[in-house]
Coordinates of C-alpha atoms in Angstrom, one line a residue:
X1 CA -70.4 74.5 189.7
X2 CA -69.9 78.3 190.6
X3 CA -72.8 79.6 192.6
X4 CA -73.7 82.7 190.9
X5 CA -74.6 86.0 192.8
X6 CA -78.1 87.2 192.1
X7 CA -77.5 90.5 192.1
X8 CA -79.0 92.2 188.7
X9 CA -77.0 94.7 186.8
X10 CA -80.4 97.5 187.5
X11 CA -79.8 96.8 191.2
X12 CA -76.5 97.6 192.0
X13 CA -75.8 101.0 193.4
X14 CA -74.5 103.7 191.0
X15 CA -73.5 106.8 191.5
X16 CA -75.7 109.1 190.2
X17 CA -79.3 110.4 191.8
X18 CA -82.3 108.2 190.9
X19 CA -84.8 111.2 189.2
X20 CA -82.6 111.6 185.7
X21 CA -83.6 115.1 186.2
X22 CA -81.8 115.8 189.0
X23 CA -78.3 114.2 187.9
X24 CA -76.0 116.3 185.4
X25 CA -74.7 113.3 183.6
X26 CA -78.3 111.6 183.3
X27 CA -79.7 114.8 181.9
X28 CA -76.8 115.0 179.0
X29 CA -77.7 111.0 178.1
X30 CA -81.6 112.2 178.0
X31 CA -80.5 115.4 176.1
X32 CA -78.7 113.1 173.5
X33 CA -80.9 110.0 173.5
X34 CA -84.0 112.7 172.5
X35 CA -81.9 114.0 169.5
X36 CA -81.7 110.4 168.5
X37 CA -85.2 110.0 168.3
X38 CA -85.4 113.3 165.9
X39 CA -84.3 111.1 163.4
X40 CA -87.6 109.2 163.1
X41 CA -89.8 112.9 163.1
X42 CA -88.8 113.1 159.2
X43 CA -91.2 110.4 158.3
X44 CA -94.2 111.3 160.3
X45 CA -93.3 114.9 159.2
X46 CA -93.5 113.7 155.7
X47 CA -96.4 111.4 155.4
X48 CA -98.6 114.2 157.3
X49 CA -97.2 116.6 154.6
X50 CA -98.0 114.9 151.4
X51 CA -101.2 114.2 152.4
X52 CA -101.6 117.8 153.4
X53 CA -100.3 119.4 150.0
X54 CA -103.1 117.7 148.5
X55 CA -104.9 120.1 150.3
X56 CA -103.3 122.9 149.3
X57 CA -104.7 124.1 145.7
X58 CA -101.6 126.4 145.4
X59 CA -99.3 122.9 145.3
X60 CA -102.1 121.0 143.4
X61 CA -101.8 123.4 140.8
X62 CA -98.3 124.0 140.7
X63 CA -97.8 120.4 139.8
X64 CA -100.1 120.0 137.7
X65 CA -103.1 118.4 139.8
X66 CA -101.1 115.0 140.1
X67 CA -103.6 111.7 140.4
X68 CA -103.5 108.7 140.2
X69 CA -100.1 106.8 138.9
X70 CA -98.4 110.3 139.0
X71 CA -99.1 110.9 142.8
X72 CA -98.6 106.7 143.3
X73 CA -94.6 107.5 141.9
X74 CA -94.2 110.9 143.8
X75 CA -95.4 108.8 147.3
X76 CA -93.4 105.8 146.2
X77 CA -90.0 107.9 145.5
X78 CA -89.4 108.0 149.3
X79 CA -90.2 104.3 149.9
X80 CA -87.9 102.6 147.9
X81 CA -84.6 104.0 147.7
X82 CA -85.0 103.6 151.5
X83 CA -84.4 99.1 150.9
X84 CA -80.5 99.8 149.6
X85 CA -79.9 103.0 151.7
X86 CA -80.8 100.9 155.1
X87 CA -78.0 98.7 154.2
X88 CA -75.7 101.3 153.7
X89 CA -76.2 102.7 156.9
X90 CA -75.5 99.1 158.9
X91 CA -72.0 99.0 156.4
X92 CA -71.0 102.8 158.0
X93 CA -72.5 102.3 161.2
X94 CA -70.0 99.1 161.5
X95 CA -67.2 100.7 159.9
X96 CA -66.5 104.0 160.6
X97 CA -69.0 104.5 163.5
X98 CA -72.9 105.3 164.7
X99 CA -72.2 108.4 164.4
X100 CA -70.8 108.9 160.7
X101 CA -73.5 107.0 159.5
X102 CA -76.0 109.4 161.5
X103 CA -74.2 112.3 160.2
X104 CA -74.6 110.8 156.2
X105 CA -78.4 110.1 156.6
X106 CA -79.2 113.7 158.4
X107 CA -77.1 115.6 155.5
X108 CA -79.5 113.6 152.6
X109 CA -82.5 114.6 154.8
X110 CA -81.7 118.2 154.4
X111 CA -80.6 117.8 150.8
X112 CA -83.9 116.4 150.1
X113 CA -85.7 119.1 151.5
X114 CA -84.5 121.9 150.2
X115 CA -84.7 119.9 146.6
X116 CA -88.2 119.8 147.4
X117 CA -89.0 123.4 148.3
X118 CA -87.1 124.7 145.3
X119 CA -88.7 122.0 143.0
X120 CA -90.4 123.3 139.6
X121 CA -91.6 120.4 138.2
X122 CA -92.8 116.9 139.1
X123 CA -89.5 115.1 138.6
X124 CA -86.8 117.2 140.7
X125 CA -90.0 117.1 143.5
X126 CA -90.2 113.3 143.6
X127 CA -86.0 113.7 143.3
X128 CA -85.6 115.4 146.2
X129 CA -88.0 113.0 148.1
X130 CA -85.4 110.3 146.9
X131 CA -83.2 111.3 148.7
X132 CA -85.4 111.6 151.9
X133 CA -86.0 108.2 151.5
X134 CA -82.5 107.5 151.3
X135 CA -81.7 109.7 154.5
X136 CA -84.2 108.6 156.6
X137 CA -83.6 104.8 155.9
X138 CA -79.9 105.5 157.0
X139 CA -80.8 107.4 160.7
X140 CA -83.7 104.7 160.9
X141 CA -80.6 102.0 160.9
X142 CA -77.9 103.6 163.2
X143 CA -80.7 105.7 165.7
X144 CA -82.0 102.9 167.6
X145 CA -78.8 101.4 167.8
X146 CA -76.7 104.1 169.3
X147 CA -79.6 104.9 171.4
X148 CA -79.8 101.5 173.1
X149 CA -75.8 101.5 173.1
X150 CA -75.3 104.9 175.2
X151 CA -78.4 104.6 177.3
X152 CA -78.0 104.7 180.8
X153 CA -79.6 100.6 181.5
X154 CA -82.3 102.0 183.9
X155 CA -83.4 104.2 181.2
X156 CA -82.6 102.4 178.0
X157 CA -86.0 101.0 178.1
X158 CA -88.4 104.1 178.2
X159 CA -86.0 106.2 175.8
X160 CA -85.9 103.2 173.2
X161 CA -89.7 102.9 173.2
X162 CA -90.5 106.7 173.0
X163 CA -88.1 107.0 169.7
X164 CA -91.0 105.7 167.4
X165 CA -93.7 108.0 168.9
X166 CA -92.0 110.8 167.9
X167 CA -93.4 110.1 164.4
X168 CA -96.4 111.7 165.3
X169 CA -95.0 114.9 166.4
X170 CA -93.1 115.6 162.9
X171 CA -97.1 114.7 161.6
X172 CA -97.7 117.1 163.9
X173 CA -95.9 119.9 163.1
X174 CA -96.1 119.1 159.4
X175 CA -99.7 119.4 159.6
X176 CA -100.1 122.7 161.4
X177 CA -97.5 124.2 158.8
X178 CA -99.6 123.2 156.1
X179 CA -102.8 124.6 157.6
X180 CA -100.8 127.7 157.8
X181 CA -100.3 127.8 154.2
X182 CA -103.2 127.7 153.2
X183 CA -103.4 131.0 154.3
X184 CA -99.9 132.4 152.8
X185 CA -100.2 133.1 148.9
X186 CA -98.4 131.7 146.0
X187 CA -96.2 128.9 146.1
X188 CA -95.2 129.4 149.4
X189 CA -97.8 128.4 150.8
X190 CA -96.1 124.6 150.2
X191 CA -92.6 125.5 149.8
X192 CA -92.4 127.1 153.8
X193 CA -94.0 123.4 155.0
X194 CA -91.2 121.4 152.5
X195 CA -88.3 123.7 153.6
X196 CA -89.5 123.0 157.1
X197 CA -88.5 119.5 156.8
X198 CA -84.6 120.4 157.3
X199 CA -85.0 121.5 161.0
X200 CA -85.1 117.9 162.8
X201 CA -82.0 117.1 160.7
X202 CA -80.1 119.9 161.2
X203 CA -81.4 119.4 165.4
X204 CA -79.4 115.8 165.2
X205 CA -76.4 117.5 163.7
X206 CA -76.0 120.0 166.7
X207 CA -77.0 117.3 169.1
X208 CA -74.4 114.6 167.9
X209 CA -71.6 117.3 168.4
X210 CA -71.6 116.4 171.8
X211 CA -72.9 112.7 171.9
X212 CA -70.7 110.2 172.3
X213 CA -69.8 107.3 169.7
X214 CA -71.4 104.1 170.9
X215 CA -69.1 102.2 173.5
X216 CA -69.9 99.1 172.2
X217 CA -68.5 100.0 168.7
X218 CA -65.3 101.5 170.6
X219 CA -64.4 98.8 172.8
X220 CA -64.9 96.5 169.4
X221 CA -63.0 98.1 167.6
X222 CA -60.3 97.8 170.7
X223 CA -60.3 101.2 172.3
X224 CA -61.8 99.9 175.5
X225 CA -60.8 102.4 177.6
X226 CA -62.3 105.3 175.7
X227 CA -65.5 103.0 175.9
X228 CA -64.8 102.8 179.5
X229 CA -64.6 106.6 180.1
X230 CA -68.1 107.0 177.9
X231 CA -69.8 104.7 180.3
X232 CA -68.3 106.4 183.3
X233 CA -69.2 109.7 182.4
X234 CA -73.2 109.4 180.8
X235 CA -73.7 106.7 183.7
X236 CA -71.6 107.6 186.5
X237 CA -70.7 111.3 186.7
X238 CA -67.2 110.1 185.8
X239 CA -66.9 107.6 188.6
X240 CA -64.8 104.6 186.6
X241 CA -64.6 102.4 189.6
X242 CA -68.6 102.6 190.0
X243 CA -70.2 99.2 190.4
X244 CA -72.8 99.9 187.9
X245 CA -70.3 101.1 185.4
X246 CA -67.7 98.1 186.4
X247 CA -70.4 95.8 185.5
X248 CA -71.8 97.4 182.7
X249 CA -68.3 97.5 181.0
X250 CA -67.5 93.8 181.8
X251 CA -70.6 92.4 180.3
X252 CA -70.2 94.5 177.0
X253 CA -66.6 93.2 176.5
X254 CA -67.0 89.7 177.8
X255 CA -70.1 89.6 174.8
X256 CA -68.3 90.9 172.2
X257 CA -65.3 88.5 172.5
X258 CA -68.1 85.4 172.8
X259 CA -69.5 86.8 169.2
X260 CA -66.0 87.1 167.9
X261 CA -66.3 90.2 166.3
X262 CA -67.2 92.2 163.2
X263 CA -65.2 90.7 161.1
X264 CA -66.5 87.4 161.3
X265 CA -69.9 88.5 160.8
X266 CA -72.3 88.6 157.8
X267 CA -75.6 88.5 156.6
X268 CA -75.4 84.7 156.5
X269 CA -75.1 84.3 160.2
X270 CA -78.7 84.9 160.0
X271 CA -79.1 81.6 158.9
X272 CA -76.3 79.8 159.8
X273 CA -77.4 79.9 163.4
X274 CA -80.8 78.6 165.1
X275 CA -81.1 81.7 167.2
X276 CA -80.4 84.1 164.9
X277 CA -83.0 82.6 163.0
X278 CA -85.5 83.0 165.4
X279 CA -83.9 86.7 165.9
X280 CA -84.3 87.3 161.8
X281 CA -88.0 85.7 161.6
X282 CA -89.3 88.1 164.8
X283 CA -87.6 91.2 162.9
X284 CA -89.3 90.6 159.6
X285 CA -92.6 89.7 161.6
X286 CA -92.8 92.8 163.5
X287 CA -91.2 95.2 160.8
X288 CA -94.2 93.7 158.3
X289 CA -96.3 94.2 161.5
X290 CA -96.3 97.8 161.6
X291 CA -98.1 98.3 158.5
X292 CA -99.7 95.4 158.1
X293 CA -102.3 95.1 160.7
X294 CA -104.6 97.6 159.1
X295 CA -103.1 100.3 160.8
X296 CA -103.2 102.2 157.1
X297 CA -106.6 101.0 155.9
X298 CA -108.5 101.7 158.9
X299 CA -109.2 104.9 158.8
X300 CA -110.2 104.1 154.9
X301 CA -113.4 105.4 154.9
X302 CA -112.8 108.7 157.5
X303 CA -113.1 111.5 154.3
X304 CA -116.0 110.0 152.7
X305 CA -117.9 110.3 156.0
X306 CA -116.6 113.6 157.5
X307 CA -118.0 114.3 153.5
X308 CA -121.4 113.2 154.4
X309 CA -122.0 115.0 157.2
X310 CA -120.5 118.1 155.9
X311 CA -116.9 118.2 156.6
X312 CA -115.4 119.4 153.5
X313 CA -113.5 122.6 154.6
X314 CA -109.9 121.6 154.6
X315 CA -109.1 123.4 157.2
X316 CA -111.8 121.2 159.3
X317 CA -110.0 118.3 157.7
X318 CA -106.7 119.3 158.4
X319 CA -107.9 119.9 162.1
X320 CA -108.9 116.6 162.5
X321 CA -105.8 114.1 161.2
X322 CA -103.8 116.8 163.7
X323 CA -106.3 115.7 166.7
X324 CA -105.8 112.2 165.8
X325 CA -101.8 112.4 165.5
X326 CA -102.0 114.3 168.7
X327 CA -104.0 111.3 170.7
X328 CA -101.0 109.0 168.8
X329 CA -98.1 111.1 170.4
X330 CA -99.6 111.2 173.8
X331 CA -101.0 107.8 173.6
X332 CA -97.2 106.2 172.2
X333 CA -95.1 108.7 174.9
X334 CA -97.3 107.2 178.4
X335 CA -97.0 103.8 176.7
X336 CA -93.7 104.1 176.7
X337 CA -93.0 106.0 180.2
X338 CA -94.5 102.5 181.5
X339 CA -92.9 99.5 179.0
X340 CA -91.7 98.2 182.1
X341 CA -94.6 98.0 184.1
X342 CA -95.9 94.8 182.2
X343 CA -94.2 92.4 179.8
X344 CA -93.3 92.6 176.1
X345 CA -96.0 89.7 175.4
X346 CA -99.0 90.9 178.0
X347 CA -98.6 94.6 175.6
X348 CA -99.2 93.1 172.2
X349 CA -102.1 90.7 173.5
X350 CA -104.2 93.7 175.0
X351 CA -102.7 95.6 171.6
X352 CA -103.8 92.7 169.6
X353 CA -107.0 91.8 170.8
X354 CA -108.4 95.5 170.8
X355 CA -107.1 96.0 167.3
X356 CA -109.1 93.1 166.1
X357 CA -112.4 93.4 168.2
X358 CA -112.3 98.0 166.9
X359 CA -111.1 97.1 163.7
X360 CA -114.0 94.3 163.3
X361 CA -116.7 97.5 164.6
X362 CA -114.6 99.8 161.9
X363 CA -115.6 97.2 159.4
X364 CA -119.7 96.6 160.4
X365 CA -120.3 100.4 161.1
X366 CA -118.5 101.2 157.5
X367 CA -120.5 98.2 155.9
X368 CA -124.0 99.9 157.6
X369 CA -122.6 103.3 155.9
X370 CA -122.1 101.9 152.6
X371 CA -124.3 99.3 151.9
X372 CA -127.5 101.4 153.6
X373 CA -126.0 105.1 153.8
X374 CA -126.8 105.3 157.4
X375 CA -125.1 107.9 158.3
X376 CA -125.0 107.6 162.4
X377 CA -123.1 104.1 161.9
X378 CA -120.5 106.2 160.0
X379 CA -120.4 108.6 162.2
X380 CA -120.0 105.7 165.1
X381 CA -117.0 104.6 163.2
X382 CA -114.8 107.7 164.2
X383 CA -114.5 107.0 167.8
X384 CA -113.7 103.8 167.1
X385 CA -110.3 105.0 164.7
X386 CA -109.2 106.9 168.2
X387 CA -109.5 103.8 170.0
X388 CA -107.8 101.6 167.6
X389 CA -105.5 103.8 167.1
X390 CA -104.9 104.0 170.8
X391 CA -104.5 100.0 170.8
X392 CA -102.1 100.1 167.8
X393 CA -100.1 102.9 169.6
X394 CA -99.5 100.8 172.8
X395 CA -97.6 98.0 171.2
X396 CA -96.5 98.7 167.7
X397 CA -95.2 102.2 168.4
X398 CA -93.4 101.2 171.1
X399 CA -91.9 97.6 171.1
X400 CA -90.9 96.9 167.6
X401 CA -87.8 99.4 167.0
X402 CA -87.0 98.5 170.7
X403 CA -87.5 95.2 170.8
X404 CA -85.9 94.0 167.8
X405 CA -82.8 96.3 168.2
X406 CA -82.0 94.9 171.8
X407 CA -82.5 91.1 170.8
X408 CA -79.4 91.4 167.9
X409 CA -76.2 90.2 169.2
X410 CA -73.7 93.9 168.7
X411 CA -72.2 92.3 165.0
X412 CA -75.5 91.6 164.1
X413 CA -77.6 94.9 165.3
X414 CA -78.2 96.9 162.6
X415 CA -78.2 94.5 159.9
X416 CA -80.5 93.3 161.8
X417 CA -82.2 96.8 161.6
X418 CA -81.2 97.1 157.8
X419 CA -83.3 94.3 157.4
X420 CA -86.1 95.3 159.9
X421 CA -85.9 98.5 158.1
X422 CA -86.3 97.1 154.3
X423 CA -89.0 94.9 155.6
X424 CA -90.8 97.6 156.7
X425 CA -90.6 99.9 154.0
X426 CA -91.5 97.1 151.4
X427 CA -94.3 96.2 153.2
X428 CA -95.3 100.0 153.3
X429 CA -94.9 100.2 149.7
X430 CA -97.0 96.5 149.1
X431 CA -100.0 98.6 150.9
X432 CA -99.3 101.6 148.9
X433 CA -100.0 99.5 146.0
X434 CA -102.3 96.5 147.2
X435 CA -104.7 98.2 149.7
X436 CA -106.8 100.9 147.3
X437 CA -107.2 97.8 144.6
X438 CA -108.4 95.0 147.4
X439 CA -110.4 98.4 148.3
X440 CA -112.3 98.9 145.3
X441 CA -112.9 95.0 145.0
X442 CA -114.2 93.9 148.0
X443 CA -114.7 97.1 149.7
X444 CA -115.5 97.1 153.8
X445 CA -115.3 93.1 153.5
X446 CA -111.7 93.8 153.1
X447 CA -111.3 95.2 157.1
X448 CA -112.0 91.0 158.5
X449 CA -108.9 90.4 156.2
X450 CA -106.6 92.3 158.3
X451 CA -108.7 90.5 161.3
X452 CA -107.7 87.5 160.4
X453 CA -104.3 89.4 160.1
X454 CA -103.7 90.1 163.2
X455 CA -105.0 87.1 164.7
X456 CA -102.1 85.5 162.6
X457 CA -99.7 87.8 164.5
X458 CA -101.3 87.4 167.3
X459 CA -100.9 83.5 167.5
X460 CA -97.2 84.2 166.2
X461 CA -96.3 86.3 169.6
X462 CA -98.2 83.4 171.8
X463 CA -95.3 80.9 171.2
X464 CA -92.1 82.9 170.0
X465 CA -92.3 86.2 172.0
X466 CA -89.5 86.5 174.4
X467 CA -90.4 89.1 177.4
X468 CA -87.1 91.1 177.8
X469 CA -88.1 93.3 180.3
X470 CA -85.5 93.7 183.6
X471 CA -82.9 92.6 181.5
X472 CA -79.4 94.4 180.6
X473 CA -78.8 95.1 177.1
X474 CA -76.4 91.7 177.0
X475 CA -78.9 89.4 178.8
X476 CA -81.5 90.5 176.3
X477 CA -79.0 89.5 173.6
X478 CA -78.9 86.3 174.9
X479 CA -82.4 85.4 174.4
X480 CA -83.2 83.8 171.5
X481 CA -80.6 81.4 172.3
X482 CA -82.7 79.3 174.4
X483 CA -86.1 77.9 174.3
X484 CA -89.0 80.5 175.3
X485 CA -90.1 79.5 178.6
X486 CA -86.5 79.1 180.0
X487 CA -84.8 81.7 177.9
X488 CA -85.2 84.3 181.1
X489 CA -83.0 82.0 183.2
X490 CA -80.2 81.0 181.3
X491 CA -80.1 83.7 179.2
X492 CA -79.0 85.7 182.5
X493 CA -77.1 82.6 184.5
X494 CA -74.8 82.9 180.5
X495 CA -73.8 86.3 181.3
X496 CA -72.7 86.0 184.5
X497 CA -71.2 82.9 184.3
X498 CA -69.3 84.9 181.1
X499 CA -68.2 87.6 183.2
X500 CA -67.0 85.3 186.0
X501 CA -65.1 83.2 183.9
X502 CA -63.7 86.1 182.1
X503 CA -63.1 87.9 185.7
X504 CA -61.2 85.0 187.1
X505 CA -59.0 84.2 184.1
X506 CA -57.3 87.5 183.8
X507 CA -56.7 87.0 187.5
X508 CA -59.3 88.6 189.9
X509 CA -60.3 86.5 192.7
X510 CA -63.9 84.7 193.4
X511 CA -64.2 87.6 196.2
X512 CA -63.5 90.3 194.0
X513 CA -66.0 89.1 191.1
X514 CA -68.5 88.3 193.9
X515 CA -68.2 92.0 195.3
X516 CA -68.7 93.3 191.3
X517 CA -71.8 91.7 191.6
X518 CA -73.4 93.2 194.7
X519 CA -72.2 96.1 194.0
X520 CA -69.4 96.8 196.9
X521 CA -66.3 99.0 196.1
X522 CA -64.2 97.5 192.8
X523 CA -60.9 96.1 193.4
X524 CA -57.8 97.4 191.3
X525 CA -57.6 93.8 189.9
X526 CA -61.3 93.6 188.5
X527 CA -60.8 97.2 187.1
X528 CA -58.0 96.7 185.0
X529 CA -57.1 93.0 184.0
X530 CA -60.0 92.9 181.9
X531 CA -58.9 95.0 179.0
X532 CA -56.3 92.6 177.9
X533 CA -58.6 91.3 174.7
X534 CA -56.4 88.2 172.9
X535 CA -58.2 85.7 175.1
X536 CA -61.6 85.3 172.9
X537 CA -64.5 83.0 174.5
X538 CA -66.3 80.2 172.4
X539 CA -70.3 80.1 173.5
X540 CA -71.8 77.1 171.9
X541 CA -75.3 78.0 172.5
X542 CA -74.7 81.2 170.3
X543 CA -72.9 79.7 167.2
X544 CA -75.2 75.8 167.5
X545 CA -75.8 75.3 164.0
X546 CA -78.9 73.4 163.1

């Protein structure tokens, strides 16, 4: 039996300066990794801005005053042309590239939005929000992935759990542009906030110009030593011999000739196979998770109360869902900057638990308010949305996108995340629909359903939730492969016994694998006699069929 070398892909030396800041090719992977994340700023931007235009009388009566199941279709139109259009994305993405498909959604996004500023009626306004739904759905697919696939692996983690956050900074901006038109006459008081809407897009445009296509769908698609080059220039400053690099590239090829390739792959290997079970079951759970823990209920009763204490300006009202989204961006960003610190489980247990203990207050405090109009308990409720909101933000901000991108196997990844995606955006749309009626039925007795929610995904996590932390992108692929408690282990003794057996079959000796893995200087036979791809390596504990 080979005795492996402990050496783990984050500690071997690289050639480039440890503060990102400081290094010219780190900065460029930020600098592109951040314009990946824009592609998530068109939702926040846009559920912040319907809810503002509401506010607006100049948009209220330009439409018509829209209630009820006319304002239920306009919300709706961006939800579910986003189920098809996610699955679009993964068949581009996997085809002709990340970047293609990126390119596709960001050009519907800015369709969209200028159909929605120069909208005159109700129709071509919920038209052009079709199309946003349809954009966004395809850079929601591709984003994450290419992020995680051009990452440099001691950032990957912080940069993958920051893209969600930026949600709240499209709300952001989306509601101070509003407030600002309340003040400009005519229609443009909405059209200037709708227009507004085409500037992320147009960012991750003139970002992608220089960004590289993912190496991973390079060296799959055989041009492994372009894929070679990317990785030695975002990771190394260029250095193709660098130890880092070296065994960065190895791993990435060695996996994708275990999974066999694209071409084998399908939506069925989702259930074929007990581990991508497990991988397909924790995507649905955690894309359903994002809406359905109460995050969009809890704050049900917020306008009724600011009401009765006197809070009725819009202005005031606007003011206030801007604070909020302005706790959830800073709140989301620190998470992030530290989703290494602790593991993947330990986050969404502290998450979990706080969500259910402020979202049980949430419902006694509104229960005193409506059953006995005391005011103060109302008023006691508010604090309480920053803290939950603060709880939510820690865990379901930050892991799910990341956690459920980095656990696909490359042929699976974003049909995995068309899936994730879909999931999520039904679920969105099922509360759209479901929340307002269970609402009016049971009023605040509906808050200790969501309780009992989360306590469900809470129990869920206790016995399937992988920690993935420390791990390269391949390891973490590796996961679901094996049983929970031993998944760690093996999952990282599979890639290295990969790589070695790889290594030594296209010739390199035991000394010059060894020295790949501590990181000494790369031998000319360890650097080149891996490209040669015929020679295609069967992993039984990926592809055991149940």
């Amino acid at each position: 039996m080979v005795d492996l070398v402990k050496t783990h892909i984050l500690d071997v030396p690289n050639n480039t300066h440890p503060k990102w800041y400081k290094d010219k090719g780190l900065r460029k992977n930020v600098y592109h990794c951040m314009g990946l994340c824009l592609c998530v700023f068109y939702l926040g931007y846009d559920q912040s801005l319907l809810a503002c235009l509401q506010s607006i009388p100049q948009w209220d009566e330009y439409f018509d005053n829209p209630t009820g199941m006319t304002l239920g279709l306009i919300s709706s139109a961006l939800y579910f042309p986003g189920i098809p259009a996610a699955f679009v994305g993964s068949w581009i993405s996997m085809k002709y590239g990340r970047k293609p498909a990126l390119w596709v959604g960001s050009v519907l996004i800015i369709i969209g939005a200028i159909v929605n500023a120069l909208s005159k009626n109700q129709a071509e306004f919920a038209g052009g929000r079709v199309l946003l739904g349809a954009g966004g759905a395809i850079t929601k697919v591709v984003a994450p992935a290419l992020l995680q696939e051009i990452a440099h692996p001691r950032l990957r983690p912080v940069l993958a759990s920051s893209y969600y956050g930026w949600f709240f900074l499209g709300a952001i901006v989306s509601g101070y542009l509003c407030l600002a038109g309340l003040f400009i006459p005519g229609s443009w008081s909405w059209r200037l906030a709708c227009i507004a809407q085409i500037i992320a897009p147009i960012g991750v445009l003139i970002i992608s110009l220089s960004m590289p296509e993912s190496p991973r769908f390079l060296a799959n698609k055989g041009k492994v030593d372009e894929a070679l080059g990317i990785l030695a220039k975002y990771h190394a400053n260029g250095k193709l011999d660098d130890p880092l690099v070296q065994l960065e590239y190895n791993e990435m090829v060695l996996a994708l000739e275990a999974e066999g390739g694209e071409h084998k792959s399908s939506y069925m290997d989702f259930i074929r196979y007990k581990g991508n079970r497990r991988r397909l079951v924790m995507s649905l759970v955690m894309a359903s998770g994002t809406n359905w823990n109460g995050s969009g209920l809890v704050g049900y009763y917020l306008t009724p109360i600011l009401e009765s204490i006197g809070i009725t300006d819009p202005i005031q009202t606007i003011n206030l869902n801007n604070g909020m989204n302005i706790w959830n961006l800073v709140v989301s960003e620190v998470a992030a900057l530290y989703v290494e610190a602790v593991s993947r489980r330990t986050i969404f247990f502290i998450s979990g638990w706080g969500m259910v203990v402020t979202m049980a207050l949430v419902g006694g405090f509104s229960a005193g308010y409506q059953e006995h109009g005391n005011v103060a308990l109302g008023i006691a409720s508010i604090p309480m949305l920053f803290l939950y909101y603060g709880l939510y933000d820690i865990a379901w901000m930050s892991i799910p996108f990341h956690y459920c991108t980095e656990i696909q196997p490359f042929h699976l990844r974003t049909k995995g995340l068309a899936l994730f995606v879909a999931m999520q955006t039904g679920s969105n749309a099922f509360n759209q629909f479901v929340n307002p009626i269970a609402f009016e039925a049971i009023t605040w007795k509906y808050y200790f359903v969501y309780v009992a929610i989360n306590l469900a995904y809470m129990a869920y996590f206790y016995f399937y939730l992988i920690d993935s932390r420390n791990m390269s992108l391949e390891e973490i692929t590796l996961l679901f492969d094996y049983p929970r408690k031993e998944a760690r282990e093996r999952a990282t003794e599979e890639m290295e016994s990969r790589v070695r057996a790889g290594l030594l079959r296209r010739g390199s000796t035991s000394a010059a694998v060894d020295a790949l893995y501590r990181g000494d200087s790369i031998s000319a036979s360890v650097t080149s006699l891996h490209r040669d791809r015929s020679v295609s390596i069967h992993n039984p504990s990926s592809n055991e069929k149940l």
